[in-house]
C-alpha positions as MATLAB code, in Angstrom:
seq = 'XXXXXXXXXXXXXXXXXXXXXXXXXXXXXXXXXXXXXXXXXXXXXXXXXXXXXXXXXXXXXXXXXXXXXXXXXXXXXXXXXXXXXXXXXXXXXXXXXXXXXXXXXXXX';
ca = [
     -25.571    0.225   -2.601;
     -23.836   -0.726   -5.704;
     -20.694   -2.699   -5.524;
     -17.450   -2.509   -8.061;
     -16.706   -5.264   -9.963;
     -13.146   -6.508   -9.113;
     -10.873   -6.579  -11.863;
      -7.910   -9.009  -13.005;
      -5.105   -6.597  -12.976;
      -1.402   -7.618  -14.189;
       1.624   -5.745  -13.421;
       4.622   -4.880  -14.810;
       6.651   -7.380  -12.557;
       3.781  -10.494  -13.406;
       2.259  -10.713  -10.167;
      -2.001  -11.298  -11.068;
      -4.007   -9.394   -8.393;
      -7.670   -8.660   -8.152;
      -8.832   -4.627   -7.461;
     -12.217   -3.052   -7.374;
     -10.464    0.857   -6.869;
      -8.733    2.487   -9.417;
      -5.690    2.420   -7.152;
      -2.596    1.183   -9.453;
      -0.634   -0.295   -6.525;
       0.055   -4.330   -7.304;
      -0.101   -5.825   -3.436;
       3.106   -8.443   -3.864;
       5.252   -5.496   -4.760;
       4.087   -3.543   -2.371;
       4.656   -6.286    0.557;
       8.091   -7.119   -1.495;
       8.845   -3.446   -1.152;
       7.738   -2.615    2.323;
      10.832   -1.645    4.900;
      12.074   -4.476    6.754;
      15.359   -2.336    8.739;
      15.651    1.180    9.321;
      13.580    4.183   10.390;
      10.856    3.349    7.332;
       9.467    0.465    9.191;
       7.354    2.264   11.725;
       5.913    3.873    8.655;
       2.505    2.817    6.899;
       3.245    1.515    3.347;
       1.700    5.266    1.886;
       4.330    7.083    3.816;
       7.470    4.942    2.756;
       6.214    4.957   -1.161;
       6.068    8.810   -0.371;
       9.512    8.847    1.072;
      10.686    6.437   -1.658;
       9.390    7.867   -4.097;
      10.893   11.370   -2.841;
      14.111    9.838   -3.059;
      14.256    9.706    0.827;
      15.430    6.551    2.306;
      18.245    7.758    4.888;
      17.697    9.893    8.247;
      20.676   12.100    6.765;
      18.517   12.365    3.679;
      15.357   13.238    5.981;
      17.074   15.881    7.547;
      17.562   17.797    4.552;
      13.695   18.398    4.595;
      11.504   20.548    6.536;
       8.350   18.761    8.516;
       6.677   21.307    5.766;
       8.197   19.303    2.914;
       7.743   16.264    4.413;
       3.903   17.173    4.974;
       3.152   18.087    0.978;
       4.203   14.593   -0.079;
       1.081   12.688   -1.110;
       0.984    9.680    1.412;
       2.572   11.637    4.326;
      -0.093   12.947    7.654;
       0.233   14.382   10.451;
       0.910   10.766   12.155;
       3.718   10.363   10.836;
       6.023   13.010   11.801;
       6.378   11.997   15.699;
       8.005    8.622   14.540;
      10.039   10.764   12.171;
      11.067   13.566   14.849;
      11.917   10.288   17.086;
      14.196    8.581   14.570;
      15.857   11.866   13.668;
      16.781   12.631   17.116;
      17.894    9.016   18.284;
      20.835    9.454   14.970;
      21.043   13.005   16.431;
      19.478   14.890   13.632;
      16.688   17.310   13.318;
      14.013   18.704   10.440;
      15.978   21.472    8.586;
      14.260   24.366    9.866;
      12.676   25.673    6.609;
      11.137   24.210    3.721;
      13.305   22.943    0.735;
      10.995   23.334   -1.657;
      10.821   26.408   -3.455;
       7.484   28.147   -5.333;
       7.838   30.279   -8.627;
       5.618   33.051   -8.733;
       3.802   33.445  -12.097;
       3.215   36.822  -12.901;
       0.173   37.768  -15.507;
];
């Protein structure tokens, strides 16, 4: 078996790190960044980028979304969405019912 070469990596911030993947993630920014209050911190650091990165970072926020839209973010499983139900109905909120996100249709 062949093993990657770990690479010096800089990022934009200054923080040196060492990565054999091509993942771009810099790990002091992502510990700086990780949830410390709030519904986010029962998440893994892949689901609160995805929920960041969504623009998602209140329960009122989270109920604006369907478990469907919630699902197609990159970083979001299955896993997630009983911590999310839980928070959602401890503020007294709920998934909206059907998905935000809307598909055009292309015709040819």
């Amino acid at each position: 078996m062949m093993l990657k070469l770990k690479t010096l990596r800089i990022c934009e911030h200054g923080h040196r790190y060492y990565k054999s993947s091509d993942c771009p993630t810099c790990p002091t920014c992502a510990q700086e960044a990780k949830a410390t209050a709030g519904f986010m911190t029962a998440l893994s650091a892949p689901a609160q980028r995805a929920l960041t990165g969504a623009g998602i970072e209140t329960l009122q926020q989270l109920a604006e979304k369907s478990e469907a839209d919630i699902l197609a973010l990159h970083g979001i499983g299955p896993a997630s969405l009983p911590g999310l139900r839980q928070a959602l109905a401890t503020a007294g909120l709920t998934f909206a019912a059907k998905a935000t996100v809307t598909t055009k249709k292309v015709h040819r």
